[in-house]
Short mmCIF file of C-alpha atoms in Angstrom, two decimals:
data_model
loop_
_atom_site.label_atom_id
_atom_site.label_comp_id
_atom_site.label_asym_id
_atom_site.label_seq_id
_atom_site.Cartn_x
_atom_site.Cartn_y
_atom_site.Cartn_z
CA LEU A 19 -94.72 65.96 144.45
CA CYS A 20 -92.58 64.45 141.86
CA PRO A 21 -89.02 63.98 142.27
CA ALA A 22 -88.70 63.31 138.36
CA ARG A 23 -89.48 66.49 138.09
CA GLY A 24 -87.42 68.53 140.62
CA PHE A 25 -89.21 69.05 143.44
CA ARG A 26 -87.29 67.21 146.41
CA GLU A 27 -88.93 68.48 149.66
CA ASP A 28 -92.92 68.41 150.32
CA PRO A 29 -93.78 72.76 150.85
CA SER A 30 -95.95 72.04 153.36
CA ARG A 31 -93.21 70.26 155.62
CA PRO A 32 -92.26 73.82 157.01
CA GLY A 33 -95.90 74.47 158.44
CA LEU A 34 -96.02 71.24 159.88
CA ARG A 35 -92.86 72.12 161.45
CA ASP A 36 -94.73 75.56 163.61
CA LYS A 37 -96.43 75.34 166.49
CA ALA A 38 -97.51 79.28 166.40
CA MET A 39 -99.32 78.64 162.82
CA PRO A 40 -101.69 81.35 162.54
CA ARG A 41 -105.53 81.05 162.89
CA PRO A 42 -107.63 81.37 159.86
CA ALA A 43 -108.27 85.14 159.17
CA HIS A 44 -112.09 85.14 159.49
CA GLY A 45 -111.49 84.89 162.75
CA SER A 46 -112.64 82.43 165.37
CA PRO A 47 -113.42 78.86 164.69
CA ALA A 48 -116.49 79.69 166.62
CA ALA A 49 -117.82 82.38 164.83
CA LEU A 50 -117.32 79.44 161.32
CA ARG A 51 -119.86 76.89 163.67
CA ASP A 52 -122.79 78.09 162.32
CA HIS A 53 -122.78 78.50 158.23
CA GLY A 54 -123.66 75.07 157.63
CA PHE A 55 -121.30 73.05 155.51
CA SER A 56 -119.01 70.74 155.30
CA LEU A 57 -114.90 70.37 154.72
CA ASP A 58 -114.49 68.27 151.47
CA CYS A 59 -110.73 66.67 152.59
CA LEU A 60 -108.45 65.87 149.67
CA ASP A 61 -106.56 62.38 149.37
CA SER A 62 -103.87 62.65 151.45
CA ARG A 63 -102.75 65.12 152.45
CA GLY A 64 -105.61 67.22 153.37
CA PHE A 65 -106.67 64.00 155.94
CA LEU A 66 -103.34 65.37 157.57
CA PHE A 67 -105.22 69.20 158.21
CA GLY A 68 -109.38 69.02 156.86
CA PRO A 69 -110.39 66.15 159.92
CA SER A 70 -108.68 68.14 162.64
CA LEU A 71 -110.83 71.61 161.45
CA ALA A 72 -113.60 69.93 161.06
CA GLN A 73 -113.87 68.96 164.04
CA GLU A 74 -113.23 72.26 165.49
CA LEU A 75 -115.46 73.48 164.06
CA GLY A 76 -118.34 71.14 164.74
CA LEU A 77 -118.45 70.49 160.74
CA GLY A 78 -118.72 67.26 158.56
CA CYS A 79 -115.76 65.71 156.84
CA VAL A 80 -116.21 64.18 153.80
CA LEU A 81 -112.84 62.30 152.00
CA ILE A 82 -112.49 62.70 148.71
CA ARG A 83 -109.66 60.27 147.07
CA LYS A 84 -107.48 58.82 144.54
CA ARG A 85 -109.83 55.51 142.46
CA GLY A 86 -110.03 52.67 144.11
CA LYS A 87 -109.99 53.58 147.68
CA LEU A 88 -113.58 53.90 148.87
CA PRO A 89 -116.42 51.72 149.27
CA GLY A 90 -120.06 51.94 147.48
CA PRO A 91 -120.68 53.83 144.81
CA THR A 92 -119.30 56.64 143.69
CA VAL A 93 -118.20 59.02 141.37
CA SER A 94 -115.27 60.57 139.66
CA ALA A 95 -113.52 62.95 137.60
CA SER A 96 -110.88 62.93 135.80
CA TYR A 97 -107.49 65.28 135.88
CA THR A 98 -103.98 65.53 134.27
CA LEU A 99 -100.86 66.07 136.80
CA GLU A 100 -98.26 68.07 136.26
CA TYR A 101 -96.79 64.67 135.71
CA GLY A 102 -98.94 62.36 134.41
CA LYS A 103 -103.08 61.17 134.69
CA ALA A 104 -105.38 60.75 138.22
CA GLU A 105 -108.80 60.41 139.15
CA LEU A 106 -110.39 61.64 142.20
CA GLU A 107 -113.93 59.85 143.95
CA ILE A 108 -116.15 60.48 145.95
CA GLN A 109 -118.79 58.41 147.60
CA ARG A 110 -122.26 59.26 146.08
CA ASP A 111 -124.07 59.78 149.05
CA ALA A 112 -121.47 61.89 151.04
CA LEU A 113 -123.29 65.14 150.30
CA GLU A 114 -127.28 66.29 149.32
CA PRO A 115 -127.42 68.14 146.63
CA GLY A 116 -127.13 72.15 147.36
CA GLN A 117 -124.91 71.67 150.61
CA LYS A 118 -122.18 73.72 151.24
CA VAL A 119 -118.71 72.90 150.96
CA VAL A 120 -114.75 73.69 151.35
CA VAL A 121 -112.40 71.93 150.36
CA VAL A 122 -109.17 71.03 151.67
CA ASP A 123 -105.64 70.30 150.69
CA ASP A 124 -102.04 71.15 151.73
CA LEU A 125 -100.61 72.12 148.89
CA LEU A 126 -101.92 74.45 145.86
CA ALA A 127 -99.86 73.86 142.74
CA THR A 128 -100.92 73.60 139.04
CA GLY A 129 -104.54 73.45 139.92
CA GLY A 130 -105.81 70.13 138.19
CA THR A 131 -106.39 68.68 141.67
CA MET A 132 -108.65 71.04 143.51
CA ARG A 133 -110.58 71.68 139.75
CA ALA A 134 -111.31 68.05 140.17
CA ALA A 135 -112.21 68.20 143.21
CA CYS A 136 -115.17 70.55 142.91
CA GLU A 137 -115.57 68.85 139.22
CA LEU A 138 -116.78 65.94 141.33
CA LEU A 139 -118.71 68.13 144.54
CA GLY A 140 -120.47 69.29 141.13
CA GLN A 141 -121.50 65.96 140.02
CA LEU A 142 -123.30 66.03 142.91
CA ARG A 143 -124.70 69.51 143.36
CA ALA A 144 -123.18 71.15 146.00
CA GLU A 145 -121.66 74.71 146.25
CA VAL A 146 -118.01 74.82 146.67
CA LEU A 147 -117.98 78.07 149.21
CA GLU A 148 -113.80 78.04 149.02
CA CYS A 149 -110.55 75.94 148.42
CA VAL A 150 -108.29 76.36 151.36
CA SER A 151 -104.90 74.96 151.26
CA LEU A 152 -102.17 75.09 153.26
CA VAL A 153 -99.13 76.49 151.31
CA GLU A 154 -99.45 78.31 147.42
CA LEU A 155 -96.87 77.90 145.18
CA THR A 156 -98.12 80.87 143.15
CA SER A 157 -95.91 80.95 140.46
CA LEU A 158 -97.67 77.86 138.57
CA LYS A 159 -100.55 79.63 138.68
CA GLY A 160 -102.77 77.04 140.08
CA ARG A 161 -106.18 79.23 141.54
CA GLU A 162 -106.67 80.71 137.54
CA LYS A 163 -108.09 76.64 137.45
CA LEU A 164 -110.87 77.27 139.89
CA GLY A 165 -112.63 80.31 138.20
CA ALA A 166 -115.03 81.75 140.26
CA VAL A 167 -114.19 79.63 143.77
CA PRO A 168 -112.33 81.98 146.00
CA VAL A 169 -108.92 80.28 147.15
CA PHE A 170 -107.38 80.61 150.87
CA SER A 171 -103.85 79.80 151.43
CA LEU A 172 -101.62 80.38 154.42
CA LEU A 173 -98.22 80.52 153.41
CA GLN A 174 -97.42 81.22 149.37
CA TYR A 175 -94.19 80.86 147.70
CA ASP A 176 -93.34 81.72 143.93
#
């Protein structure tokens, strides 16, 4: 979030304080364990939720990082933020072709970061099943940038 554009508080903070956050709508984590996919977590607040969720579900967790933070050969995708440009990377051997993945982040705002993550995963020929965020700022219409990829957000703000 960019203070220069008037965002003063991280919209995911209220959800982090709530000890009784709802469980996923698809049922118990045990019901999801046998679907054979990994959670791909976005740098950096996606790391707060993704690894714990992956552990709870018995799934793998793959990190998608900002440029220059991963060792070894990587693939990258550039994208435009509301306040500039950025680049995401994933390790070239992080996923097998055809592997099913769910992208996890704390916030869906303009959709640029999630779309770049989906493009990265496409470069590795992974199948993106869904994009998941804790908070969605619906007035910014970020889900529209994700095309046919289903989006689930726990909290939605206009």
